[in-house]
Amino acid sequence: MSPADNPCIIAVAITGSLPTKENNPAVPITVAEQVESTHEAFEAGASIAHCHVRDDAGKPTSDPERFARLKDGIERHCPGMIVQLSTGGRSGAGRERGGMLPLRPDMASLAVGSNNFPTRVYENPPDLVDWLASEMLAHDVKPEIEAFDLSHVVQATRMQADGRIKGPLYVQFVMGVKNAMPADERILDIYIETLRRLAPDALWCAAGIGANQLVLNEWAIARGGHTRT
Amino acid sequence: MSPADNPCIIAVAITGSLPTKENNPAVPITVAEQVESTHEAFEAGASIAHCHVRDDAGKPTSDPERFARLKDGIERHCPGMIVQLSTGGRSGAGRERGGMLPLRPDMASLAVGSNNFPTRVYENPPDLVDWLASEMLAHDVKPEIEAFDLSHVVQATRMQADGRIKGPLYVQFVMGVKNAMPADERILDIYIETLRRLAPDALWCAAGIGANQLVLNEWAIARGGHTRT
Ligand SMILES: [Zn+2]
Ligand SMILES: [Zn+2]
Ligand SMILES: [Zn+2]
Ligand SMILES: [Zn+2]
């Protein structure tokens, strides 16, 4: 496939769930700040907005009302941009994590396995994974699979095969998380090989955490993958 | 390396934490039954006994007193056999899982990451992993790393590099667990390649769960690895 047939999709993660204004005054925290920050990224070429929201104290939340306001703002300021809402575990517990899926965003993140994080277990129990996937099917939301380990890649392909996820898969390889998978170029190739072998029509992107962000951007783009800021 | 330089180590898992007499009347549950079953396996060529213990109701436990009786029995009936005690999460919670390490068995199992099991999360939080590893160092117990996913292989090599585990590593690749890694021959080769790349002096074995047991035995032996019944 030539680059012209496969333009690189840039997803912008405007806020994340961890950084605060104390870490970096430029981090957009309020919905208004997030919309304007996304608008700038959209004009610079980003086509997916990966969204987390915060409560009034700046803490991560899964509050559907906040997600609704952010989604509406992005849709108004950035026509045609793909809105992807996070169902990640830093923002809520259990089914709270999927409380915004009835908003029918274009996409939502979906973890399909569990793994260690720097100081704790990132818990995605099988019944919660299946429930989130079923909510995405019910509300016509395209999942972005967050793969923190090789078995997560395999699990996504099994979920597609038995109908729990509608294909083609869109899989993000997440690297550089302490106590999970480090940024390792050979293992990125293994991820790509395994995904191609088990789900030949899948698309993939890659994200490096913290200092690994640009490294993963370069590795992904060099391999014809998509990328995440 | 020729087979003569690298004899296959057979580990016998005599009881496990799940099967009951109702599943199979031949499962050894009492310490006396376990010792005799291990003795038979030892005479048939097994050199590591991978041990779980049960309470009086047949439920998995981490009770150090039961482990002590089993260890003593195996040492008396099977001189020279390597005793490996399970610190797996089905038998206890938190530090209970390592309560038998002061018995100074030759080996103990050590999970270094978390993953999904068929119906739940197999939780091995980073601080518990580090504590279990430090207890193994303190009591001169050789860990068998239980790798349920690729990042677990990498994590073991990092723990060796920074001194949390004494090398050379002994790593078991566990395949065929629903919602974790299936029995996949190409991924077994990836495990072996990754371990060799990051810890060239490591030894490895492989275990297939349930119906995958013989499949993994064959794959492992064909590759010069060690094996688990
Ligand atoms: Zn996110
Ligand atoms: Zn605007
Ligand atoms: Zn075991
Ligand atoms: Zn005997």
Short mmCIF file of C-alpha atoms and ligand atoms in Angstrom, two decimals:
data_model
loop_
_atom_site.label_atom_id
_atom_site.label_comp_id
_atom_site.label_asym_id
_atom_site.label_seq_id
_atom_site.Cartn_x
_atom_site.Cartn_y
_atom_site.Cartn_z
CA MET A 1 0.00 0.00 0.00
CA SER A 2 1.45 3.39 -0.89
CA PRO A 3 1.29 6.26 1.62
CA ALA A 4 -1.32 7.88 -0.64
CA ASP A 5 -3.64 4.88 -0.17
CA ASN A 6 -2.97 4.75 3.56
CA PRO A 7 -2.77 8.27 4.99
CA CYS A 8 -1.50 8.34 8.56
CA ILE A 9 -4.33 8.90 11.05
CA ILE A 10 -3.20 11.20 13.88
CA ALA A 11 -5.13 10.88 17.13
CA VAL A 12 -4.68 13.72 19.60
CA ALA A 13 -4.95 12.85 23.29
CA ILE A 14 -5.61 16.33 24.56
CA THR A 15 -5.87 15.77 28.29
CA GLY A 16 -5.24 12.23 29.52
CA SER A 17 -6.20 11.23 33.02
CA LEU A 18 -3.08 12.11 34.98
CA PRO A 19 -1.47 15.50 34.16
CA THR A 20 -2.52 18.55 36.16
CA LYS A 21 -2.05 22.28 35.68
CA GLU A 22 0.71 21.97 38.25
CA ASN A 23 2.57 19.53 35.97
CA ASN A 24 2.02 21.76 32.96
CA PRO A 25 -0.08 24.94 32.90
CA ALA A 26 -0.89 24.25 29.22
CA VAL A 27 -2.88 21.07 29.98
CA PRO A 28 -6.51 21.70 28.99
CA ILE A 29 -8.74 20.74 31.91
CA THR A 30 -12.09 22.49 31.51
CA VAL A 31 -14.36 21.48 28.64
CA ALA A 32 -13.88 24.92 27.04
CA GLU A 33 -10.10 24.53 27.18
CA GLN A 34 -10.35 21.00 25.78
CA VAL A 35 -12.52 22.11 22.86
CA GLU A 36 -10.13 24.92 21.90
CA SER A 37 -7.08 22.67 22.27
CA THR A 38 -8.74 20.03 20.08
CA HIS A 39 -9.68 22.70 17.56
CA GLU A 40 -5.99 23.69 17.23
CA ALA A 41 -4.93 20.07 16.80
CA PHE A 42 -7.70 19.53 14.21
CA GLU A 43 -6.46 22.49 12.18
CA ALA A 44 -2.93 21.07 12.46
CA GLY A 45 -4.08 17.75 10.96
CA ALA A 46 -5.32 15.51 13.76
CA SER A 47 -8.41 13.51 12.81
CA ILE A 48 -9.27 11.61 16.02
CA ALA A 49 -9.79 13.32 19.40
CA HIS A 50 -9.08 10.87 22.24
CA CYS A 51 -11.00 12.33 25.18
CA HIS A 52 -10.88 12.13 28.95
CA VAL A 53 -12.87 14.50 31.16
CA ARG A 54 -12.23 15.93 34.63
CA ASP A 55 -14.49 16.98 37.45
CA ASP A 56 -14.47 20.47 39.00
CA ALA A 57 -11.51 19.48 41.19
CA GLY A 58 -9.53 18.40 38.10
CA LYS A 59 -9.87 14.69 38.91
CA PRO A 60 -10.62 12.13 36.15
CA THR A 61 -14.29 11.20 35.92
CA SER A 62 -16.56 9.16 33.64
CA ASP A 63 -19.44 11.64 34.08
CA PRO A 64 -21.61 11.28 30.93
CA GLU A 65 -22.80 14.90 31.21
CA ARG A 66 -19.21 16.21 30.93
CA PHE A 67 -18.47 13.83 28.07
CA ALA A 68 -21.65 15.08 26.32
CA ARG A 69 -20.54 18.70 26.58
CA LEU A 70 -17.05 17.88 25.30
CA LYS A 71 -18.40 15.81 22.41
CA ASP A 72 -20.84 18.57 21.41
CA GLY A 73 -18.10 21.21 21.58
CA ILE A 74 -15.70 19.19 19.43
CA GLU A 75 -18.42 18.40 16.89
CA ARG A 76 -19.28 22.11 16.60
CA HIS A 77 -15.69 23.40 16.38
CA CYS A 78 -14.17 20.53 14.40
CA PRO A 79 -16.68 19.26 11.83
CA GLY A 80 -15.77 15.77 10.61
CA MET A 81 -13.32 15.05 13.42
CA ILE A 82 -13.73 11.59 14.97
CA VAL A 83 -14.64 11.76 18.67
CA GLN A 84 -13.22 8.90 20.75
CA LEU A 85 -14.21 8.75 24.43
CA SER A 86 -12.09 6.91 26.98
CA THR A 87 -13.56 4.00 28.93
CA GLY A 88 -10.21 3.59 30.70
CA GLY A 89 -10.01 2.53 34.30
CA ARG A 90 -8.47 5.68 35.73
CA SER A 91 -11.74 7.57 35.36
CA GLY A 92 -14.20 5.29 37.07
CA ALA A 93 -14.86 1.78 38.34
CA GLY A 94 -16.92 -1.03 36.84
CA ARG A 95 -19.77 -0.11 34.54
CA GLU A 96 -19.37 3.61 35.33
CA ARG A 97 -16.55 3.39 32.79
CA GLY A 98 -19.07 2.87 29.99
CA GLY A 99 -21.78 5.26 31.20
CA MET A 100 -21.09 7.65 28.29
CA LEU A 101 -21.50 5.05 25.52
CA PRO A 102 -25.23 5.87 25.00
CA LEU A 103 -23.96 9.25 23.71
CA ARG A 104 -22.98 7.25 20.61
CA PRO A 105 -19.54 8.77 20.08
CA ASP A 106 -17.81 7.67 16.85
CA MET A 107 -15.31 5.63 18.88
CA ALA A 108 -14.41 4.61 22.42
CA SER A 109 -11.33 2.99 23.87
CA LEU A 110 -11.68 -0.64 24.99
CA ALA A 111 -9.20 -2.57 27.11
CA VAL A 112 -9.65 -6.33 26.60
CA GLY A 113 -7.27 -7.70 29.23
CA SER A 114 -5.61 -6.87 32.53
CA ASN A 115 -2.00 -5.95 33.26
CA ASN A 116 0.17 -4.21 35.80
CA PHE A 117 0.53 -0.43 35.91
CA PRO A 118 3.38 1.34 37.74
CA THR A 119 1.85 0.92 41.20
CA ARG A 120 -1.28 -1.20 40.78
CA VAL A 121 -3.19 -3.71 38.69
CA TYR A 122 -5.10 -2.31 35.71
CA GLU A 123 -8.23 -4.39 36.21
CA ASN A 124 -10.38 -5.23 33.22
CA PRO A 125 -12.25 -8.35 34.33
CA PRO A 126 -13.73 -10.51 31.55
CA ASP A 127 -17.37 -9.70 32.37
CA LEU A 128 -16.72 -5.93 32.31
CA VAL A 129 -14.83 -6.21 29.00
CA ASP A 130 -17.74 -8.14 27.49
CA TRP A 131 -20.27 -5.62 28.82
CA LEU A 132 -18.33 -2.63 27.44
CA ALA A 133 -18.02 -4.37 24.07
CA SER A 134 -21.75 -5.15 24.03
CA GLU A 135 -22.60 -1.51 24.84
CA MET A 136 -20.37 -0.42 21.94
CA LEU A 137 -22.21 -2.80 19.60
CA ALA A 138 -25.60 -1.61 20.89
CA HIS A 139 -24.75 2.08 20.40
CA ASP A 140 -22.79 1.66 17.17
CA VAL A 141 -19.51 2.86 18.71
CA LYS A 142 -16.25 1.73 17.07
CA PRO A 143 -13.81 0.43 19.67
CA GLU A 144 -10.15 1.32 19.70
CA ILE A 145 -8.57 -1.71 21.35
CA GLU A 146 -5.95 -0.67 23.92
CA ALA A 147 -3.38 -3.49 23.82
CA PHE A 148 -0.94 -3.37 26.73
CA ASP A 149 0.36 -6.89 26.12
CA LEU A 150 0.48 -9.56 23.41
CA SER A 151 -2.47 -11.57 24.74
CA HIS A 152 -4.63 -8.46 24.45
CA VAL A 153 -3.95 -8.40 20.70
CA VAL A 154 -4.95 -12.07 20.48
CA GLN A 155 -8.03 -11.53 22.66
CA ALA A 156 -9.27 -8.73 20.39
CA THR A 157 -9.07 -11.05 17.38
CA ARG A 158 -11.02 -13.74 19.27
CA MET A 159 -13.69 -11.20 20.20
CA GLN A 160 -13.99 -10.21 16.56
CA ALA A 161 -14.18 -13.85 15.48
CA ASP A 162 -17.08 -14.63 17.83
CA GLY A 163 -18.94 -11.38 17.14
CA ARG A 164 -18.31 -9.50 20.38
CA ILE A 165 -16.47 -6.82 18.37
CA LYS A 166 -17.41 -5.76 14.85
CA GLY A 167 -14.44 -5.78 12.47
CA PRO A 168 -12.21 -4.57 11.06
CA LEU A 169 -10.32 -4.10 14.33
CA TYR A 170 -8.62 -0.84 15.19
CA VAL A 171 -5.87 -1.70 17.69
CA GLN A 172 -3.58 0.60 19.61
CA PHE A 173 -0.32 -0.87 20.93
CA VAL A 174 0.56 0.92 24.16
CA MET A 175 4.22 0.81 25.15
CA GLY A 176 6.41 2.37 27.81
CA VAL A 177 4.18 1.66 30.82
CA LYS A 178 6.26 0.69 33.86
CA ASN A 179 5.59 -2.92 34.93
CA ALA A 180 3.76 -3.59 31.65
CA MET A 181 5.32 -3.52 28.17
CA PRO A 182 8.34 -1.26 27.64
CA ALA A 183 9.00 0.60 24.38
CA ASP A 184 10.76 -2.21 22.48
CA GLU A 185 11.05 -2.01 18.70
CA ARG A 186 11.28 -5.77 18.15
CA ILE A 187 8.15 -6.30 20.23
CA LEU A 188 6.31 -3.66 18.19
CA ASP A 189 7.12 -5.79 15.12
CA ILE A 190 5.83 -8.86 16.96
CA TYR A 191 2.58 -7.05 17.77
CA ILE A 192 2.13 -6.09 14.11
CA GLU A 193 2.98 -9.61 12.88
CA THR A 194 0.54 -11.23 15.32
CA LEU A 195 -2.29 -8.84 14.48
CA ARG A 196 -1.76 -9.37 10.71
CA ARG A 197 -1.66 -13.14 11.14
CA LEU A 198 -4.87 -13.35 13.21
CA ALA A 199 -6.85 -10.42 11.73
CA PRO A 200 -5.45 -9.52 8.29
CA ASP A 201 -7.90 -6.63 7.79
CA ALA A 202 -7.08 -4.87 11.08
CA LEU A 203 -5.67 -1.35 11.34
CA TRP A 204 -3.25 -0.41 14.09
CA CYS A 205 -1.69 2.56 15.77
CA ALA A 206 0.81 2.87 18.58
CA ALA A 207 1.24 5.08 21.62
CA GLY A 208 4.29 5.63 23.80
CA ILE A 209 3.76 6.81 27.33
CA GLY A 210 5.67 9.85 28.60
CA ALA A 211 9.18 10.09 27.19
CA ASN A 212 8.41 7.26 24.74
CA GLN A 213 5.79 9.24 22.83
CA LEU A 214 7.96 10.51 19.98
CA VAL A 215 9.87 7.23 19.77
CA LEU A 216 6.64 5.33 19.19
CA ASN A 217 5.39 7.97 16.73
CA GLU A 218 8.53 7.42 14.63
CA TRP A 219 8.42 3.62 14.82
CA ALA A 220 4.71 3.53 13.95
CA ILE A 221 4.90 5.95 11.04
CA ALA A 222 7.94 4.13 9.59
CA ARG A 223 5.86 0.91 9.56
CA GLY A 224 2.79 2.43 7.92
CA GLY A 225 0.81 2.53 11.15
CA HIS A 226 -1.26 5.28 12.66
CA THR A 227 -0.24 7.38 15.57
CA ARG A 228 -1.24 9.08 18.82
CA THR A 229 0.13 12.29 20.28
CA MET B 1 23.55 -28.01 22.61
CA SER B 2 22.95 -31.72 22.18
CA PRO B 3 20.19 -33.47 24.14
CA ALA B 4 22.88 -35.16 26.23
CA ASP B 5 24.13 -31.76 27.42
CA ASN B 6 20.59 -30.53 28.04
CA PRO B 7 18.46 -33.28 29.55
CA CYS B 8 14.78 -32.40 29.64
CA ILE B 9 13.62 -31.46 33.12
CA ILE B 10 10.17 -32.87 33.85
CA ALA B 11 8.16 -31.06 36.50
CA VAL B 12 5.18 -32.92 37.89
CA ALA B 13 2.21 -30.84 39.04
CA ILE B 14 0.61 -33.46 41.20
CA THR B 15 -2.47 -31.62 42.48
CA GLY B 16 -3.03 -28.12 41.14
CA SER B 17 -5.50 -25.82 42.82
CA LEU B 18 -8.72 -26.66 40.99
CA PRO B 19 -9.41 -30.39 40.44
CA THR B 20 -11.40 -32.29 43.05
CA LYS B 21 -12.02 -35.98 43.74
CA GLU B 22 -15.37 -35.42 42.04
CA ASN B 23 -13.59 -34.38 38.84
CA ASN B 24 -11.20 -37.32 39.07
CA PRO B 25 -10.97 -39.79 41.97
CA ALA B 26 -7.24 -40.20 41.23
CA VAL B 27 -6.37 -36.59 42.17
CA PRO B 28 -4.14 -36.68 45.25
CA ILE B 29 -5.59 -34.32 47.87
CA THR B 30 -4.23 -35.32 51.26
CA VAL B 31 -0.54 -34.87 52.03
CA ALA B 32 -0.09 -38.66 52.22
CA GLU B 33 -1.69 -39.09 48.78
CA GLN B 34 0.44 -36.27 47.37
CA VAL B 35 3.67 -37.78 48.69
CA GLU B 36 2.90 -41.20 47.20
CA SER B 37 1.81 -39.71 43.87
CA THR B 38 5.02 -37.66 43.74
CA HIS B 39 7.04 -40.74 44.61
CA GLU B 40 5.58 -42.57 41.59
CA ALA B 41 6.32 -39.63 39.32
CA PHE B 42 9.87 -39.40 40.71
CA GLU B 43 10.48 -43.06 39.94
CA ALA B 44 9.10 -42.45 36.44
CA GLY B 45 11.63 -39.66 35.83
CA ALA B 46 10.17 -36.38 37.12
CA SER B 47 12.73 -34.17 38.86
CA ILE B 48 10.68 -31.17 40.05
CA ALA B 49 7.56 -31.50 42.19
CA HIS B 50 5.29 -28.46 41.69
CA CYS B 51 3.17 -28.39 44.83
CA HIS B 52 -0.15 -26.96 45.91
CA VAL B 53 -1.81 -27.95 49.19
CA ARG B 54 -5.45 -28.25 50.23
CA ASP B 55 -7.25 -27.75 53.51
CA ASP B 56 -9.41 -30.44 55.16
CA ALA B 57 -12.34 -29.44 52.95
CA GLY B 58 -10.21 -29.93 49.81
CA LYS B 59 -9.94 -26.19 49.13
CA PRO B 60 -6.63 -24.61 48.04
CA THR B 61 -4.70 -23.01 50.90
CA SER B 62 -1.29 -21.42 51.48
CA ASP B 63 -1.04 -22.89 54.99
CA PRO B 64 2.71 -23.14 55.76
CA GLU B 65 2.15 -26.08 58.10
CA ARG B 66 0.63 -28.19 55.29
CA PHE B 67 3.36 -27.13 52.91
CA ALA B 68 5.97 -28.16 55.52
CA ARG B 69 4.46 -31.64 55.86
CA LEU B 70 4.32 -32.09 52.08
CA LYS B 71 7.90 -30.85 51.62
CA ASP B 72 9.19 -33.18 54.37
CA GLY B 73 7.33 -36.15 52.89
CA ILE B 74 8.67 -35.56 49.38
CA GLU B 75 12.20 -35.09 50.69
CA ARG B 76 12.00 -38.38 52.60
CA HIS B 77 10.43 -40.44 49.79
CA CYS B 78 12.17 -38.80 46.83
CA PRO B 79 15.76 -37.93 47.77
CA GLY B 80 17.22 -35.36 45.38
CA MET B 81 13.89 -34.29 43.92
CA ILE B 82 13.46 -30.51 43.63
CA VAL B 83 10.55 -29.23 45.70
CA GLN B 84 8.76 -26.24 44.20
CA LEU B 85 5.96 -24.63 46.22
CA SER B 86 3.24 -22.57 44.56
CA THR B 87 2.77 -18.93 45.55
CA GLY B 88 -0.07 -18.69 43.01
CA GLY B 89 -3.11 -16.58 43.68
CA ARG B 90 -5.72 -19.32 43.85
CA SER B 91 -4.45 -20.46 47.23
CA GLY B 92 -4.44 -17.23 49.22
CA ALA B 93 -4.50 -13.46 49.05
CA GLY B 94 -1.70 -10.92 49.42
CA ARG B 95 1.30 -11.92 51.51
CA GLU B 96 -0.37 -15.14 52.65
CA ARG B 97 0.74 -16.42 49.25
CA GLY B 98 4.39 -16.31 50.38
CA GLY B 99 3.90 -17.50 53.96
CA MET B 100 5.66 -20.80 53.20
CA LEU B 101 8.85 -19.27 51.79
CA PRO B 102 10.67 -19.37 55.17
CA LEU B 103 10.54 -23.19 54.77
CA ARG B 104 13.31 -22.60 52.21
CA PRO B 105 12.01 -24.94 49.50
CA ASP B 106 14.38 -25.39 46.54
CA MET B 107 12.01 -23.39 44.31
CA ALA B 108 8.75 -21.48 44.37
CA SER B 109 6.54 -20.20 41.59
CA LEU B 110 6.53 -16.43 41.03
CA ALA B 111 4.04 -14.50 38.89
CA VAL B 112 5.51 -11.13 37.87
CA GLY B 113 2.51 -9.51 36.19
CA SER B 114 -1.27 -9.56 36.08
CA ASN B 115 -3.64 -10.94 33.45
CA ASN B 116 -7.15 -12.18 32.96
CA PHE B 117 -8.22 -15.67 33.93
CA PRO B 118 -11.41 -17.33 32.63
CA THR B 119 -13.76 -15.45 34.98
CA ARG B 120 -11.61 -12.94 36.88
CA VAL B 121 -8.42 -10.92 37.04
CA TYR B 122 -5.32 -12.78 38.21
CA GLU B 123 -3.98 -10.03 40.45
CA ASN B 124 -0.27 -9.76 41.06
CA PRO B 125 0.22 -6.12 42.04
CA PRO B 126 3.76 -4.75 41.70
CA ASP B 127 4.37 -4.39 45.46
CA LEU B 128 3.31 -8.01 46.12
CA VAL B 129 5.52 -9.29 43.28
CA ASP B 130 8.48 -7.37 44.70
CA TRP B 131 7.80 -8.66 48.21
CA LEU B 132 7.54 -12.29 47.05
CA ALA B 133 10.78 -11.90 45.08
CA SER B 134 12.55 -10.37 48.10
CA GLU B 135 11.37 -13.24 50.33
CA MET B 136 12.76 -15.70 47.78
CA LEU B 137 16.12 -13.89 47.82
CA ALA B 138 16.11 -13.81 51.64
CA HIS B 139 15.38 -17.54 51.98
CA ASP B 140 17.50 -18.68 49.02
CA VAL B 141 14.53 -19.97 47.04
CA LYS B 142 14.89 -20.22 43.25
CA PRO B 143 11.86 -18.70 41.52
CA GLU B 144 10.12 -20.33 38.60
CA ILE B 145 8.67 -17.36 36.74
CA GLU B 146 5.11 -18.03 35.62
CA ALA B 147 4.74 -16.06 32.37
CA PHE B 148 1.14 -15.73 31.23
CA ASP B 149 1.93 -13.01 28.70
CA LEU B 150 4.86 -11.50 26.81
CA SER B 151 5.34 -8.55 29.17
CA HIS B 152 5.82 -11.03 32.02
CA VAL B 153 8.83 -12.47 30.20
CA VAL B 154 10.26 -8.97 29.79
CA GLN B 155 9.48 -8.03 33.41
CA ALA B 156 11.39 -11.08 34.68
CA THR B 157 14.47 -10.01 32.73
CA ARG B 158 14.20 -6.48 34.16
CA MET B 159 13.92 -7.90 37.68
CA GLN B 160 17.04 -9.97 37.08
CA ALA B 161 18.88 -6.95 35.68
CA ASP B 162 18.18 -4.81 38.76
CA GLY B 163 18.84 -7.60 41.25
CA ARG B 164 15.29 -8.38 42.40
CA ILE B 165 15.72 -11.91 41.01
CA LYS B 166 18.96 -13.85 41.02
CA GLY B 167 19.85 -15.30 37.62
CA PRO B 168 19.90 -17.38 35.59
CA LEU B 169 16.14 -17.13 35.16
CA TYR B 170 13.93 -20.21 35.02
CA VAL B 171 10.79 -19.19 33.14
CA GLN B 172 7.63 -21.16 32.52
CA PHE B 173 5.44 -20.10 29.60
CA VAL B 174 1.82 -20.84 30.48
CA MET B 175 -0.55 -21.22 27.54
CA GLY B 176 -4.14 -22.25 27.02
CA VAL B 177 -5.71 -20.09 29.74
CA LYS B 178 -9.04 -18.66 28.57
CA ASN B 179 -8.91 -14.84 28.30
CA ALA B 180 -5.10 -14.94 28.63
CA MET B 181 -2.69 -16.50 26.12
CA PRO B 182 -3.98 -19.43 24.04
CA ALA B 183 -1.79 -22.36 23.00
CA ASP B 184 -0.22 -20.83 19.89
CA GLU B 185 2.94 -22.33 18.45
CA ARG B 186 4.17 -19.13 16.80
CA ILE B 187 3.76 -17.25 20.08
CA LEU B 188 5.73 -19.94 21.90
CA ASP B 189 8.57 -19.21 19.47
CA ILE B 190 8.16 -15.48 20.19
CA TYR B 191 8.42 -16.15 23.93
CA ILE B 192 11.60 -18.16 23.44
CA GLU B 193 13.11 -15.54 21.11
CA THR B 194 12.33 -12.70 23.51
CA LEU B 195 13.72 -14.53 26.52
CA ARG B 196 16.94 -15.43 24.64
CA ARG B 197 17.35 -11.85 23.43
CA LEU B 198 16.92 -10.26 26.87
CA ALA B 199 18.40 -13.00 29.11
CA PRO B 200 20.64 -15.29 27.06
CA ASP B 201 21.46 -17.56 30.01
CA ALA B 202 17.84 -18.24 30.96
CA LEU B 203 16.23 -21.69 30.98
CA TRP B 204 12.60 -22.17 30.07
CA CYS B 205 9.79 -24.66 30.25
CA ALA B 206 6.21 -24.57 29.07
CA ALA B 207 2.86 -25.66 30.43
CA GLY B 208 -0.44 -26.11 28.63
CA ILE B 209 -3.61 -25.90 30.68
CA GLY B 210 -6.19 -28.68 30.41
CA ALA B 211 -6.45 -30.15 26.94
CA ASN B 212 -3.35 -28.21 25.87
CA GLN B 213 -1.01 -30.07 28.21
CA LEU B 214 0.31 -32.70 25.77
CA VAL B 215 0.43 -30.17 22.93
CA LEU B 216 2.72 -27.92 24.96
CA ASN B 217 4.81 -30.88 26.13
CA GLU B 218 5.48 -31.77 22.48
CA TRP B 219 6.21 -28.21 21.38
CA ALA B 220 8.53 -27.58 24.33
CA ILE B 221 10.48 -30.83 24.00
CA ALA B 222 10.90 -30.32 20.23
CA ARG B 223 12.50 -26.93 20.98
CA GLY B 224 14.88 -28.18 23.66
CA GLY B 225 12.84 -26.73 26.51
CA HIS B 226 11.75 -28.28 29.75
CA THR B 227 8.28 -29.45 30.51
CA ARG B 228 5.45 -29.70 33.03
CA THR B 229 2.90 -32.46 33.40
ZN ZN C 1 -6.66 7.73 27.31
ZN ZN C 2 -12.76 26.60 18.26
ZN ZN C 3 0.55 -24.41 40.19
ZN ZN C 4 6.80 -43.37 48.86
#
